[in-house]
Structure formats: structure tokens, C-alpha cells
Short mmCIF file of N, CA, C and O in Angstrom, two decimals:
data_model
loop_
_atom_site.label_atom_id
_atom_site.label_comp_id
_atom_site.label_asym_id
_atom_site.label_seq_id
_atom_site.Cartn_x
_atom_site.Cartn_y
_atom_site.Cartn_z
N UNK A 222 203.61 238.68 158.56
CA UNK A 222 203.17 237.26 157.88
C UNK A 222 203.12 236.24 158.68
O UNK A 222 204.03 235.91 159.41
N UNK A 223 202.15 235.35 158.76
CA UNK A 223 202.11 234.24 159.43
C UNK A 223 202.52 233.03 158.67
O UNK A 223 201.80 232.94 157.54
N UNK A 224 203.32 232.28 158.98
CA UNK A 224 203.78 231.04 158.07
C UNK A 224 202.60 230.07 157.87
O UNK A 224 202.35 229.75 156.60
N UNK A 225 201.73 229.85 158.82
CA UNK A 225 200.45 229.00 158.47
C UNK A 225 199.60 229.49 157.53
O UNK A 225 199.48 228.64 156.43
N UNK A 226 199.09 230.67 157.42
CA UNK A 226 198.13 231.17 156.51
C UNK A 226 198.65 231.79 155.27
O UNK A 226 198.20 231.71 154.18
N UNK A 227 200.07 232.11 155.40
CA UNK A 227 200.57 232.81 154.13
C UNK A 227 201.59 231.70 153.42
O UNK A 227 201.78 231.83 152.03
N UNK A 228 202.03 230.73 154.14
CA UNK A 228 202.98 229.88 153.11
C UNK A 228 202.71 228.46 153.33
O UNK A 228 202.85 227.84 152.16
N UNK A 229 202.60 227.96 154.49
CA UNK A 229 202.40 226.38 154.54
C UNK A 229 201.22 225.94 153.92
O UNK A 229 201.20 225.09 153.09
N UNK A 230 200.20 226.36 154.26
CA UNK A 230 199.04 226.00 153.87
C UNK A 230 198.06 227.18 153.37
O UNK A 230 197.15 227.80 154.21
N UNK A 231 198.39 227.90 152.31
CA UNK A 231 197.58 229.19 151.91
C UNK A 231 196.21 228.83 151.48
O UNK A 231 195.90 227.62 151.21
N UNK A 232 195.20 229.84 151.52
CA UNK A 232 193.98 229.71 150.89
C UNK A 232 193.94 229.69 149.45
O UNK A 232 194.86 229.92 148.77
N UNK A 233 192.61 229.23 149.02
CA UNK A 233 192.62 229.19 147.50
C UNK A 233 192.60 227.87 147.03
O UNK A 233 192.98 226.94 147.71
N UNK A 234 192.46 227.94 145.78
CA UNK A 234 192.71 226.69 144.72
C UNK A 234 194.22 226.56 144.67
O UNK A 234 194.76 227.54 144.00
N UNK A 235 194.57 225.24 144.77
CA UNK A 235 196.03 225.27 144.41
C UNK A 235 196.24 223.54 144.06
O UNK A 235 195.50 222.85 144.18
N UNK A 236 197.45 223.44 143.35
CA UNK A 236 197.97 222.11 142.84
C UNK A 236 199.00 221.74 143.62
O UNK A 236 199.97 222.60 143.78
N UNK A 237 198.96 220.53 144.15
CA UNK A 237 200.05 220.15 145.14
C UNK A 237 200.20 220.75 146.45
O UNK A 237 199.23 221.29 146.88
N UNK A 238 201.35 220.75 147.22
CA UNK A 238 201.59 221.19 148.38
C UNK A 238 201.00 220.16 149.51
O UNK A 238 201.33 219.01 149.24
N UNK A 239 200.45 220.61 150.65
CA UNK A 239 200.15 219.99 151.88
C UNK A 239 198.58 220.38 152.08
O UNK A 239 198.12 221.23 151.81
N UNK A 240 197.80 219.35 152.47
CA UNK A 240 196.46 219.37 152.85
C UNK A 240 196.29 220.05 154.26
O UNK A 240 197.35 219.72 155.15
N UNK A 241 195.17 220.78 154.50
CA UNK A 241 194.97 221.40 155.85
C UNK A 241 194.03 220.37 156.45
O UNK A 241 192.90 219.91 155.80
N UNK A 242 194.44 220.08 157.71
CA UNK A 242 193.43 219.06 158.56
C UNK A 242 192.77 220.08 159.72
O UNK A 242 192.95 219.44 160.75
N UNK A 243 192.19 221.06 159.25
CA UNK A 243 191.72 221.84 160.27
C UNK A 243 190.38 221.65 160.95
O UNK A 243 190.07 221.85 162.07
N UNK A 244 189.79 220.68 160.26
CA UNK A 244 188.40 220.37 160.68
C UNK A 244 188.22 218.79 161.50
O UNK A 244 187.57 218.44 162.09
N UNK A 245 189.47 218.17 161.00
CA UNK A 245 189.46 216.58 161.63
C UNK A 245 191.18 216.56 161.84
O UNK A 245 192.00 217.38 161.37
N UNK A 246 191.23 215.55 162.74
CA UNK A 246 192.68 215.18 162.97
C UNK A 246 193.16 214.46 161.56
O UNK A 246 192.48 213.99 160.97
N UNK A 247 194.51 214.71 161.27
CA UNK A 247 195.03 213.99 160.25
C UNK A 247 194.81 212.56 159.94
O UNK A 247 195.09 211.87 161.19
N UNK A 248 194.56 212.14 158.92
CA UNK A 248 194.70 210.31 158.90
C UNK A 248 195.34 210.03 157.63
O UNK A 248 195.40 210.90 156.66
N UNK A 249 195.86 208.96 157.57
CA UNK A 249 196.65 208.40 156.34
C UNK A 249 195.64 208.31 154.96
O UNK A 249 194.56 207.83 155.03
N UNK A 250 196.09 209.07 154.01
CA UNK A 250 195.42 208.88 152.73
C UNK A 250 196.47 207.75 151.80
O UNK A 250 197.29 208.32 151.23
N UNK A 251 195.91 206.72 151.99
CA UNK A 251 196.71 205.64 151.46
C UNK A 251 195.89 204.97 150.33
O UNK A 251 194.70 204.97 150.47
N UNK A 252 196.58 204.65 149.08
CA UNK A 252 195.89 204.14 147.98
C UNK A 252 195.04 202.91 148.31
O UNK A 252 195.85 202.05 148.94
N UNK A 253 193.86 202.72 148.08
CA UNK A 253 193.07 201.48 148.28
C UNK A 253 193.38 200.48 147.35
O UNK A 253 193.09 199.30 147.90
N UNK A 254 194.17 200.49 146.34
CA UNK A 254 194.70 199.55 145.57
C UNK A 254 196.19 198.87 145.85
O UNK A 254 196.14 197.77 146.05
N UNK A 255 197.07 199.83 146.19
CA UNK A 255 198.41 199.34 146.25
C UNK A 255 198.81 199.69 147.74
O UNK A 255 200.08 199.44 148.20
N UNK A 256 198.12 200.59 148.63
CA UNK A 256 198.72 201.05 149.76
C UNK A 256 199.77 201.82 150.06
O UNK A 256 200.30 202.29 151.05
N UNK A 257 199.95 202.63 148.85
CA UNK A 257 201.21 203.56 148.83
C UNK A 257 200.59 204.84 149.44
O UNK A 257 199.33 205.16 149.27
N UNK A 258 201.26 205.59 150.17
CA UNK A 258 200.88 207.02 150.69
C UNK A 258 200.59 207.98 149.63
O UNK A 258 201.19 208.05 148.64
N UNK A 259 199.23 208.45 149.57
CA UNK A 259 198.84 209.44 148.30
C UNK A 259 199.43 210.72 148.62
O UNK A 259 199.63 211.22 149.59
N UNK A 260 199.47 211.50 147.49
CA UNK A 260 200.07 212.69 147.50
C UNK A 260 198.78 213.74 147.29
O UNK A 260 198.10 213.38 146.34
N UNK A 261 199.00 214.86 147.88
CA UNK A 261 197.82 215.90 147.50
C UNK A 261 198.01 216.28 145.88
O UNK A 261 199.06 216.67 145.48
N UNK A 262 196.90 215.98 145.34
CA UNK A 262 196.81 216.49 143.75
C UNK A 262 196.36 218.01 143.70
O UNK A 262 197.00 218.77 142.95
N UNK A 263 195.18 218.19 144.22
CA UNK A 263 194.33 219.36 144.13
C UNK A 263 193.62 219.98 145.29
O UNK A 263 192.99 218.98 146.00
N UNK A 264 193.51 221.02 145.69
CA UNK A 264 192.61 221.63 146.57
C UNK A 264 191.86 222.68 146.12
O UNK A 264 192.23 223.69 145.38
N UNK A 265 190.44 222.51 146.26
CA UNK A 265 189.56 223.52 145.89
C UNK A 265 188.90 224.03 147.18
O UNK A 265 188.28 223.41 148.07
N UNK A 266 189.29 225.38 147.35
CA UNK A 266 188.96 225.97 148.64
C UNK A 266 187.51 226.96 148.20
O UNK A 266 187.71 227.41 147.25
N UNK A 267 186.91 227.12 149.32
CA UNK A 267 185.60 227.91 149.29
C UNK A 267 186.07 229.55 148.99
O UNK A 267 185.30 230.34 148.58
N UNK A 268 187.11 229.91 149.49
CA UNK A 268 187.69 231.25 149.42
C UNK A 268 189.19 231.55 148.94
O UNK A 268 189.80 230.54 149.26
N UNK A 269 189.48 232.55 148.51
CA UNK A 269 190.71 232.91 148.09
C UNK A 269 191.62 233.47 149.18
O UNK A 269 192.80 233.31 149.16
N UNK A 270 191.02 233.96 150.25
CA UNK A 270 191.67 234.57 151.29
C UNK A 270 190.77 234.69 152.19
O UNK A 270 189.63 234.81 152.20
N UNK A 271 191.02 234.94 153.48
CA UNK A 271 190.40 234.92 154.71
C UNK A 271 190.98 235.91 155.78
O UNK A 271 191.98 236.64 155.53
N UNK A 272 190.54 236.25 156.95
CA UNK A 272 190.96 236.90 157.90
C UNK A 272 192.51 236.59 158.29
O UNK A 272 193.04 237.59 158.85
N UNK A 273 192.71 235.47 158.27
CA UNK A 273 194.19 234.88 158.69
C UNK A 273 195.18 235.10 157.69
O UNK A 273 196.31 234.95 157.89
N UNK A 274 194.69 235.44 156.52
CA UNK A 274 195.79 235.41 155.29
C UNK A 274 195.61 236.68 154.49
O UNK A 274 195.21 236.67 153.41
N UNK A 275 195.86 238.01 155.33
CA UNK A 275 195.84 238.98 154.39
C UNK A 275 196.68 239.15 153.45
O UNK A 275 196.33 240.07 152.35
N UNK A 276 197.81 238.35 153.37
CA UNK A 276 198.72 238.60 152.33
C UNK A 276 198.37 238.05 150.95
O UNK A 276 198.61 238.56 149.74
N UNK A 277 197.09 237.26 150.88
CA UNK A 277 196.46 236.82 149.68
C UNK A 277 195.43 237.80 149.21
O UNK A 277 194.78 237.67 148.03
N UNK A 278 195.03 238.74 149.92
CA UNK A 278 194.14 239.84 149.57
C UNK A 278 194.63 240.61 148.24
O UNK A 278 195.83 240.96 148.30
N UNK A 279 193.98 240.92 147.34
CA UNK A 279 194.48 241.64 146.14
C UNK A 279 194.96 243.01 146.71
O UNK A 279 194.29 243.81 147.48
N UNK A 280 196.07 243.50 146.54
CA UNK A 280 196.92 244.74 146.85
C UNK A 280 196.19 245.96 146.38
O UNK A 280 196.18 247.00 146.61
N UNK A 281 195.60 245.60 145.04
CA UNK A 281 195.09 246.68 144.33
C UNK A 281 193.65 247.15 144.95
O UNK A 281 193.16 248.30 144.62
N UNK A 282 193.27 246.25 145.75
CA UNK A 282 191.90 246.67 146.13
C UNK A 282 191.87 246.39 147.90
O UNK A 282 191.10 245.32 148.18
N UNK A 283 192.66 246.91 148.72
CA UNK A 283 192.85 246.66 150.11
C UNK A 283 191.43 246.96 150.88
O UNK A 283 191.51 246.33 151.98
N UNK A 284 190.41 247.49 150.53
CA UNK A 284 189.27 247.67 151.31
C UNK A 284 188.17 246.67 151.03
O UNK A 284 186.91 247.22 151.28
N UNK A 285 188.31 245.65 150.19
CA UNK A 285 187.43 244.79 149.66
C UNK A 285 186.76 244.07 151.06
O UNK A 285 187.45 243.79 152.02
N UNK A 286 185.33 243.82 151.03
CA UNK A 286 184.78 243.22 152.13
C UNK A 286 185.10 241.63 152.02
O UNK A 286 185.31 241.17 151.06
N UNK A 287 185.12 241.07 153.00
CA UNK A 287 185.87 239.83 153.28
C UNK A 287 184.93 238.79 152.66
O UNK A 287 185.23 238.04 151.67
N UNK A 288 183.65 238.69 152.92
CA UNK A 288 182.65 237.49 152.38
C UNK A 288 182.46 237.53 150.87
O UNK A 288 183.04 236.53 150.32
N UNK A 289 182.12 238.38 150.16
CA UNK A 289 181.71 238.22 148.82
C UNK A 289 183.01 238.31 147.90
O UNK A 289 183.23 237.69 146.98
N UNK A 290 184.08 239.22 148.18
CA UNK A 290 185.26 239.28 147.36
C UNK A 290 186.40 238.31 147.63
O UNK A 290 186.91 238.03 146.74
N UNK A 291 186.14 237.52 148.81
CA UNK A 291 187.03 236.49 149.16
C UNK A 291 186.66 235.44 148.17
O UNK A 291 187.38 234.23 148.13
N UNK A 292 185.56 235.10 147.62
CA UNK A 292 185.20 234.07 146.97
C UNK A 292 184.76 234.45 145.59
O UNK A 292 183.54 234.36 144.99
N UNK A 293 185.68 234.62 144.64
CA UNK A 293 185.48 234.93 143.34
C UNK A 293 184.97 233.96 142.32
O UNK A 293 184.26 234.17 141.35
N UNK A 294 185.12 232.85 142.70
CA UNK A 294 184.72 231.66 141.93
C UNK A 294 183.11 231.18 142.14
O UNK A 294 182.54 230.32 141.27
N UNK A 295 182.79 231.68 143.49
CA UNK A 295 181.22 231.45 143.86
C UNK A 295 181.18 229.92 143.93
O UNK A 295 180.05 229.51 143.90
N UNK A 296 182.33 229.27 144.24
CA UNK A 296 182.22 227.79 144.67
C UNK A 296 182.22 227.56 146.04
O UNK A 296 183.08 228.13 146.89
N UNK A 297 181.09 226.86 146.86
CA UNK A 297 181.33 226.55 148.15
C UNK A 297 181.54 225.11 148.39
O UNK A 297 180.51 224.46 147.82
N UNK A 298 182.40 224.70 149.21
CA UNK A 298 182.63 223.46 149.36
C UNK A 298 182.13 223.16 150.85
O UNK A 298 182.52 223.44 151.86
N UNK A 299 181.19 222.19 150.84
CA UNK A 299 180.62 221.82 152.23
C UNK A 299 180.00 223.04 152.78
O UNK A 299 179.26 223.67 152.39
N UNK A 300 180.52 223.32 154.14
CA UNK A 300 180.25 224.52 154.88
C UNK A 300 181.31 225.40 154.74
O UNK A 300 181.78 225.84 155.78
N UNK A 301 181.60 225.81 153.65
CA UNK A 301 182.70 227.03 153.17
C UNK A 301 183.93 226.47 153.70
O UNK A 301 184.86 227.07 154.25
N UNK A 302 184.35 225.22 153.36
CA UNK A 302 185.54 224.37 153.47
C UNK A 302 186.30 224.21 152.22
O UNK A 302 186.32 225.09 151.42
N UNK A 303 187.04 223.04 152.15
CA UNK A 303 187.80 223.12 151.06
C UNK A 303 187.86 221.48 150.85
O UNK A 303 187.69 220.50 151.83
N UNK A 304 188.12 221.16 149.46
CA UNK A 304 187.94 219.94 148.86
C UNK A 304 189.43 219.36 148.88
O UNK A 304 190.05 220.21 147.86
N UNK A 305 190.26 218.19 149.12
CA UNK A 305 191.34 217.95 148.90
C UNK A 305 191.28 216.50 148.12
O UNK A 305 190.58 215.70 148.64
N UNK A 306 191.98 216.75 147.01
CA UNK A 306 191.87 215.37 146.02
C UNK A 306 193.41 214.77 146.16
O UNK A 306 194.28 215.61 145.79
N UNK A 307 193.41 213.58 146.43
CA UNK A 307 194.93 212.93 146.53
C UNK A 307 194.84 211.77 145.40
O UNK A 307 194.08 211.29 144.93
N UNK A 308 196.13 211.75 144.80
CA UNK A 308 196.57 210.78 143.85
C UNK A 308 197.51 209.71 144.45
O UNK A 308 198.44 210.18 144.99
N UNK A 309 197.51 208.73 143.59
CA UNK A 309 198.48 207.52 143.85
C UNK A 309 199.78 207.89 143.08
O UNK A 309 199.77 208.27 141.88
N UNK A 310 200.95 208.02 143.79
CA UNK A 310 202.29 208.41 143.07
C UNK A 310 202.79 207.21 142.37
O UNK A 310 203.55 207.39 141.44
N UNK A 311 202.33 206.05 142.78
CA UNK A 311 202.84 204.83 141.96
C UNK A 311 202.12 204.57 140.86
O UNK A 311 202.94 203.96 139.83
N UNK A 312 201.01 204.72 140.54
CA UNK A 312 200.12 204.49 139.47
C UNK A 312 198.91 205.43 139.23
O UNK A 312 198.04 205.31 140.17
N UNK A 313 199.13 206.54 138.42
CA UNK A 313 198.15 207.32 138.06
C UNK A 313 196.90 207.07 137.61
O UNK A 313 195.83 207.48 138.14
N UNK A 314 196.59 205.65 137.16
CA UNK A 314 195.41 205.11 137.00
C UNK A 314 194.57 204.56 138.36
O UNK A 314 193.33 204.01 138.15
N UNK A 315 195.20 204.50 139.52
CA UNK A 315 194.47 204.24 140.53
C UNK A 315 193.40 205.19 140.96
O UNK A 315 193.93 206.31 140.57
N UNK A 316 192.25 204.71 141.72
CA UNK A 316 191.41 205.83 141.93
C UNK A 316 192.03 206.75 143.03
O UNK A 316 192.78 206.23 143.93
N UNK A 317 191.41 207.83 142.60
CA UNK A 317 191.72 209.13 143.51
C UNK A 317 190.87 208.88 144.90
O UNK A 317 189.95 208.14 144.98
N UNK A 318 191.39 209.64 146.08
CA UNK A 318 190.70 209.55 147.23
C UNK A 318 190.60 211.17 147.47
O UNK A 318 191.26 212.03 146.97
N UNK A 319 189.60 211.55 148.37
CA UNK A 319 189.28 212.89 148.53
C UNK A 319 188.85 213.10 150.11
O UNK A 319 188.36 212.14 150.75
N UNK A 320 188.92 214.46 150.57
CA UNK A 320 188.46 214.47 151.86
C UNK A 320 187.96 216.24 151.76
O UNK A 320 188.54 216.87 151.02
N UNK A 321 186.96 216.35 152.70
CA UNK A 321 186.35 217.70 152.68
C UNK A 321 186.84 218.27 154.27
O UNK A 321 186.61 217.58 155.07
N UNK A 322 187.34 219.34 154.34
CA UNK A 322 187.96 220.04 155.64
C UNK A 322 187.23 221.03 155.81
O UNK A 322 186.74 221.97 154.69
#
């Protein structure tokens, strides 16, 4: 099991946790209204598992092909990336921010 792919930033759709900055360098996601550091609210990923995250592949179907079966939602973000949505922890009514990785 690899920590990065299996535990710290797993693939798939998830609530909370940490954003992956694999396409760009990390940059501060601060609220544009109050300047508070924002928290990751939601990640919408183009795939549920990939070659680096074998532990997320369904155990019931170990021989599934990578491309079609790793995308059960048939949602593609950008060029097969992920959408991260951030929320202000100080005031839920403040506008959300997002980034595509």
C-alpha cells in the first residue's frame, strides 16, 4: 500500500480531506471576503481508482480494465483531472472557491 495513493489523497469523489496539487504548485486558498484559510469541502475526481491506487479497485472484480471501469460516474473534469471545492470555515455564506487539478 502506498501512502499517497491509498490514504493521504485517495482517488474518487470525497468530502473533506486534503487537496491534491499534482498539476500545479500548491497555492493559498483564502476566502476572498474575510481572508480566512479555506478548507477542502468536496473533490470531484474523474476516476474512482487508477494504476497507482490498486487498493481502491473493487475486490470483487480484480480483472477490470482500467479506463472504463475506473470511471463509473462517467464524469470527466478538465482533461481527466479533479475539481476541488473550498469553503470558508468562518462563514458558510461566503463564496466558495475552486481549482481544477
